[in-house]
Amino acid sequence: MAVHGTTEATAVRTPNRGLRWLRRNLVAIAGLCTLGYLILPNIVVMVFSFNRPNGRFNYQWQRFSTDAWRDPCGVADLCGSLGLSLQLALWATLGATVLGTMIAFALARYRFRARSGVNTLIFLPMAMPEVVMAASLATLFLNMGIQFGFWTILIAHIMFCLSFVVTAVKARVMSMDPRLEQAAQDLYASPLQTFLRVTLPIAAPGIASGALLSFALSFDDFIITNFNAGSTVTFPMFVWGSAQRGTPVQINVIGTAMFLVAVVCVVVGQLAGARKRSKRS
């Protein structure tokens, strides 16, 4: 009887222990499953970048080949559209980061009559559908008689990237301790020195995150670009057009390369942050 009771108690404790482990790690398991679901399409793109399809469409695995990696510009106008998208993304990131940082500091540090209205206007581009902003900008350019092309795309990209930079930088600036700047002033630092040595380094993570987000959004955008591009073809527009005739393997190569570059940037940033925290401790 005693052995039978011990067996029953062990059987009861084992499920309870499993449930406790599941409850402790449920968030981590859900996060890993979500991360795997998000990364899975990138893995598929990476695998099919080594495919050699028989027809025009790279949708079924045929045989392993590295021809596309050896000649990523083998498709006409692919590298030209890629270079144009990178150029637009860099200039849009620069313009949106500079303007967004100044707007964020103004909204976080100063009180003026139209402050709440400006905050609402800043939030609108993130809340409204892209097609609304795309059609509005296209109508504006048409009414002003501006020819569609590189500059209309750049202006449109800066317009919709601006809100994301302002949101990221403003959150960082509002979390800053104002006593740090006051301490710098007490130590006879000039306003410029206080900004460069105290304010800017603290706000730098927010500025960097806004800049990276702007670059990704500008490089990836299709809807706003399609409305304001005219005859100019960016990389997303090239992918959309080629998908109707047949998707070349080189598109998978470019997508894999961009994904790997993004992963390397994130890993380097995490390692640099960990090293900086270890030095402080």
XYZ file of C-alpha atoms in Angstrom:
281
model
C 0.000 0.000 0.000
C 2.810 2.402 0.814
C 4.529 1.687 -2.490
C 1.265 2.170 -4.357
C 0.709 5.537 -2.623
C 4.230 6.673 -3.463
C 3.670 5.823 -7.128
C 0.459 7.810 -7.255
C 2.127 10.835 -5.600
C 4.982 10.693 -8.127
C 2.490 10.525 -11.006
C 0.683 13.563 -9.645
C 3.883 15.573 -9.149
C 5.231 14.842 -12.654
C 2.386 16.564 -14.585
C 2.466 19.440 -12.145
C 6.188 19.872 -12.718
C 5.632 19.841 -16.480
C 2.867 22.410 -16.203
C 5.029 24.651 -14.043
C 7.860 24.462 -16.587
C 5.430 25.253 -19.388
C 4.035 28.256 -17.515
C 7.520 29.598 -16.782
C 8.656 29.304 -20.390
C 5.385 29.983 -22.220
C 6.385 33.513 -23.231
C 9.792 32.349 -24.475
C 8.241 29.485 -26.442
C 5.658 31.802 -28.007
C 8.394 34.290 -28.880
C 10.559 31.623 -30.529
C 7.598 30.295 -32.513
C 6.730 33.814 -33.690
C 10.361 34.506 -34.598
C 10.535 31.255 -36.556
C 7.316 32.131 -38.387
C 8.753 35.540 -39.353
C 12.122 34.168 -40.464
C 10.696 31.227 -42.429
C 9.994 33.265 -45.633
C 13.571 34.573 -45.548
C 14.870 31.020 -45.274
C 12.758 30.009 -48.289
C 14.122 32.959 -50.292
C 17.653 32.003 -49.268
C 17.210 28.371 -50.306
C 15.704 29.262 -53.688
C 18.586 31.636 -54.398
C 20.600 28.453 -55.081
C 17.948 27.000 -57.382
C 18.218 26.597 -61.145
C 14.657 26.530 -62.481
C 13.742 25.022 -65.807
C 11.247 27.738 -66.746
C 10.801 31.422 -66.025
C 9.345 31.048 -62.535
C 11.514 30.213 -59.531
C 8.747 28.615 -57.480
C 9.715 24.899 -57.564
C 13.029 23.389 -56.586
C 14.815 21.825 -59.542
C 18.543 21.518 -58.860
C 21.308 23.206 -56.889
C 23.255 25.938 -58.649
C 25.384 28.960 -57.733
C 25.079 30.654 -61.133
C 22.876 33.458 -59.774
C 25.339 34.202 -56.969
C 28.230 34.381 -59.431
C 26.301 36.793 -61.663
C 23.786 38.775 -59.528
C 23.489 41.456 -62.235
C 22.750 38.951 -64.968
C 19.212 40.277 -65.398
C 18.862 43.542 -67.300
C 18.115 46.641 -65.182
C 18.152 44.704 -61.899
C 21.314 46.240 -60.466
C 20.332 49.638 -61.842
C 17.035 49.578 -59.963
C 18.816 48.261 -56.867
C 21.340 51.096 -56.954
C 18.524 53.617 -57.391
C 16.647 52.200 -54.384
C 19.790 52.303 -52.237
C 20.478 55.888 -53.291
C 16.905 56.936 -52.519
C 16.975 55.138 -49.176
C 20.238 56.829 -48.140
C 19.081 60.336 -49.051
C 15.627 59.779 -47.561
C 17.196 58.485 -44.354
C 19.486 61.492 -44.128
C 16.703 64.008 -44.744
C 14.146 62.323 -42.495
C 16.668 61.829 -39.676
C 17.832 65.455 -39.637
C 14.341 66.950 -39.887
C 12.777 64.349 -37.581
C 15.401 64.852 -34.877
C 14.876 68.615 -34.843
C 11.081 68.195 -34.750
C 11.356 65.635 -31.937
C 13.491 67.961 -29.803
C 11.085 70.823 -30.436
C 8.044 68.743 -29.440
C 9.734 67.259 -26.370
C 11.434 70.377 -25.004
C 9.205 73.330 -25.891
C 5.608 74.272 -25.211
C 3.770 76.188 -27.917
C 0.167 76.720 -28.927
C -0.020 74.260 -31.837
C 1.961 71.499 -30.098
C -0.948 69.053 -29.767
C -1.972 69.633 -33.376
C 1.560 68.981 -34.598
C 1.680 65.754 -32.592
C -1.530 64.632 -34.289
C -0.217 65.513 -37.741
C 2.997 63.613 -37.049
C 1.022 60.507 -36.107
C -1.322 60.595 -39.126
C 1.106 59.219 -41.767
C 1.659 56.139 -39.607
C -2.069 55.605 -39.035
C -3.504 56.216 -42.504
C -3.194 53.700 -45.380
C -0.231 54.275 -47.665
C -2.457 54.575 -50.719
C -4.073 57.699 -49.243
C -0.755 59.457 -48.769
C 0.482 58.222 -52.150
C -2.558 59.598 -53.996
C -2.392 62.886 -52.052
C 1.270 63.445 -52.904
C 0.681 62.511 -56.543
C -2.167 65.039 -56.749
C 0.028 67.697 -55.156
C 2.857 67.117 -57.628
C 0.446 67.177 -60.563
C -1.142 70.441 -59.452
C 2.288 72.010 -58.987
C 3.416 70.827 -62.404
C 6.357 68.842 -61.035
C 7.616 66.065 -63.281
C 7.562 62.626 -61.681
C 10.924 60.996 -61.156
C 13.766 60.747 -58.654
C 12.966 63.950 -56.760
C 9.254 63.268 -56.334
C 10.065 59.800 -54.963
C 12.643 61.293 -52.582
C 10.233 63.926 -51.283
C 7.530 61.301 -50.791
C 9.905 58.976 -48.928
C 11.084 61.740 -46.611
C 7.474 62.665 -45.900
C 6.388 59.223 -44.705
C 9.710 58.345 -42.986
C 9.619 61.574 -40.995
C 6.909 60.374 -38.616
C 8.827 57.246 -37.631
C 11.986 59.226 -36.858
C 10.076 61.765 -34.788
C 8.374 59.018 -32.772
C 11.631 57.151 -32.052
C 13.688 60.230 -31.161
C 10.920 61.884 -29.150
C 10.518 58.808 -26.946
C 14.249 58.833 -26.235
C 14.425 62.576 -25.547
C 11.445 62.518 -23.181
C 13.113 59.774 -21.111
C 16.276 61.818 -20.623
C 17.093 63.168 -17.168
C 17.281 66.993 -17.454
C 19.619 67.101 -14.451
C 22.435 65.756 -16.623
C 22.319 68.827 -18.837
C 22.007 71.064 -15.789
C 25.106 69.432 -14.316
C 27.009 70.121 -17.541
C 25.965 73.764 -17.395
C 27.045 73.962 -13.753
C 30.472 72.753 -14.906
C 30.663 75.750 -17.263
C 29.886 73.850 -20.444
C 28.564 75.971 -23.285
C 25.196 75.096 -24.879
C 26.997 73.562 -27.859
C 29.274 71.483 -25.634
C 26.304 70.336 -23.562
C 24.463 69.251 -26.687
C 27.416 67.466 -28.291
C 28.755 65.742 -25.160
C 25.605 65.091 -23.122
C 22.357 65.440 -25.061
C 23.381 63.944 -28.400
C 25.073 60.796 -27.000
C 22.001 60.037 -24.884
C 19.631 60.599 -27.813
C 21.865 58.683 -30.241
C 20.121 55.275 -29.831
C 16.764 56.827 -30.706
C 18.258 58.659 -33.675
C 19.975 55.486 -34.889
C 16.811 53.396 -34.588
C 14.812 56.027 -36.472
C 17.453 56.176 -39.202
C 17.572 52.391 -39.624
C 13.786 52.203 -39.725
C 13.679 54.987 -42.326
C 16.205 53.196 -44.508
C 14.264 49.935 -44.373
C 10.926 51.619 -45.084
C 12.287 53.691 -47.954
C 14.100 50.791 -49.597
C 11.073 48.500 -49.262
C 8.293 50.914 -50.232
C 6.213 50.134 -53.306
C 2.793 51.827 -53.042
C 3.927 55.425 -52.502
C 6.782 54.969 -54.966
C 4.505 53.551 -57.649
C 2.212 56.585 -57.462
C 5.045 59.125 -57.679
C 7.718 57.417 -59.787
C 6.645 58.147 -63.331
C 9.000 56.149 -65.575
C 11.552 55.630 -62.779
C 11.883 52.006 -61.652
C 13.076 51.140 -58.153
C 13.950 47.665 -56.931
C 10.496 46.886 -55.413
C 8.862 48.027 -58.660
C 11.285 45.858 -60.633
C 10.389 42.840 -58.479
C 6.673 43.499 -58.961
C 7.047 43.838 -62.723
C 9.263 40.793 -63.128
C 6.920 38.637 -61.025
C 4.320 38.941 -63.800
C 6.690 37.678 -66.484
C 8.875 35.316 -64.449
C 10.883 35.792 -61.288
C 14.650 35.538 -61.889
C 16.805 33.805 -59.286
C 18.901 36.960 -58.927
C 16.022 38.590 -57.030
C 16.365 35.886 -54.391
C 20.106 36.560 -54.288
C 19.597 40.277 -53.666
C 16.947 39.551 -51.022
C 19.218 37.074 -49.251
C 22.116 39.521 -49.308
C 19.986 42.301 -47.824
C 18.699 39.941 -45.129
C 22.219 38.848 -44.188
C 23.436 42.452 -44.057
C 20.545 43.340 -41.724
C 21.336 40.359 -39.484
C 25.019 41.332 -39.329
C 24.114 44.927 -38.408
C 21.819 43.748 -35.614
C 24.407 41.302 -34.240
C 27.174 43.913 -34.345
C 24.923 46.418 -32.582
C 24.019 43.911 -29.878
C 27.655 42.945 -29.337
C 28.725 46.590 -29.168
C 25.976 47.331 -26.651
C 26.900 44.324 -24.521
C 30.556 45.306 -24.570
C 29.704 48.851 -23.564
C 27.532 47.636 -20.683
C 30.267 45.272 -19.491
C 32.773 48.140 -19.430
C 30.407 50.239 -17.344
C 29.905 47.428 -14.844
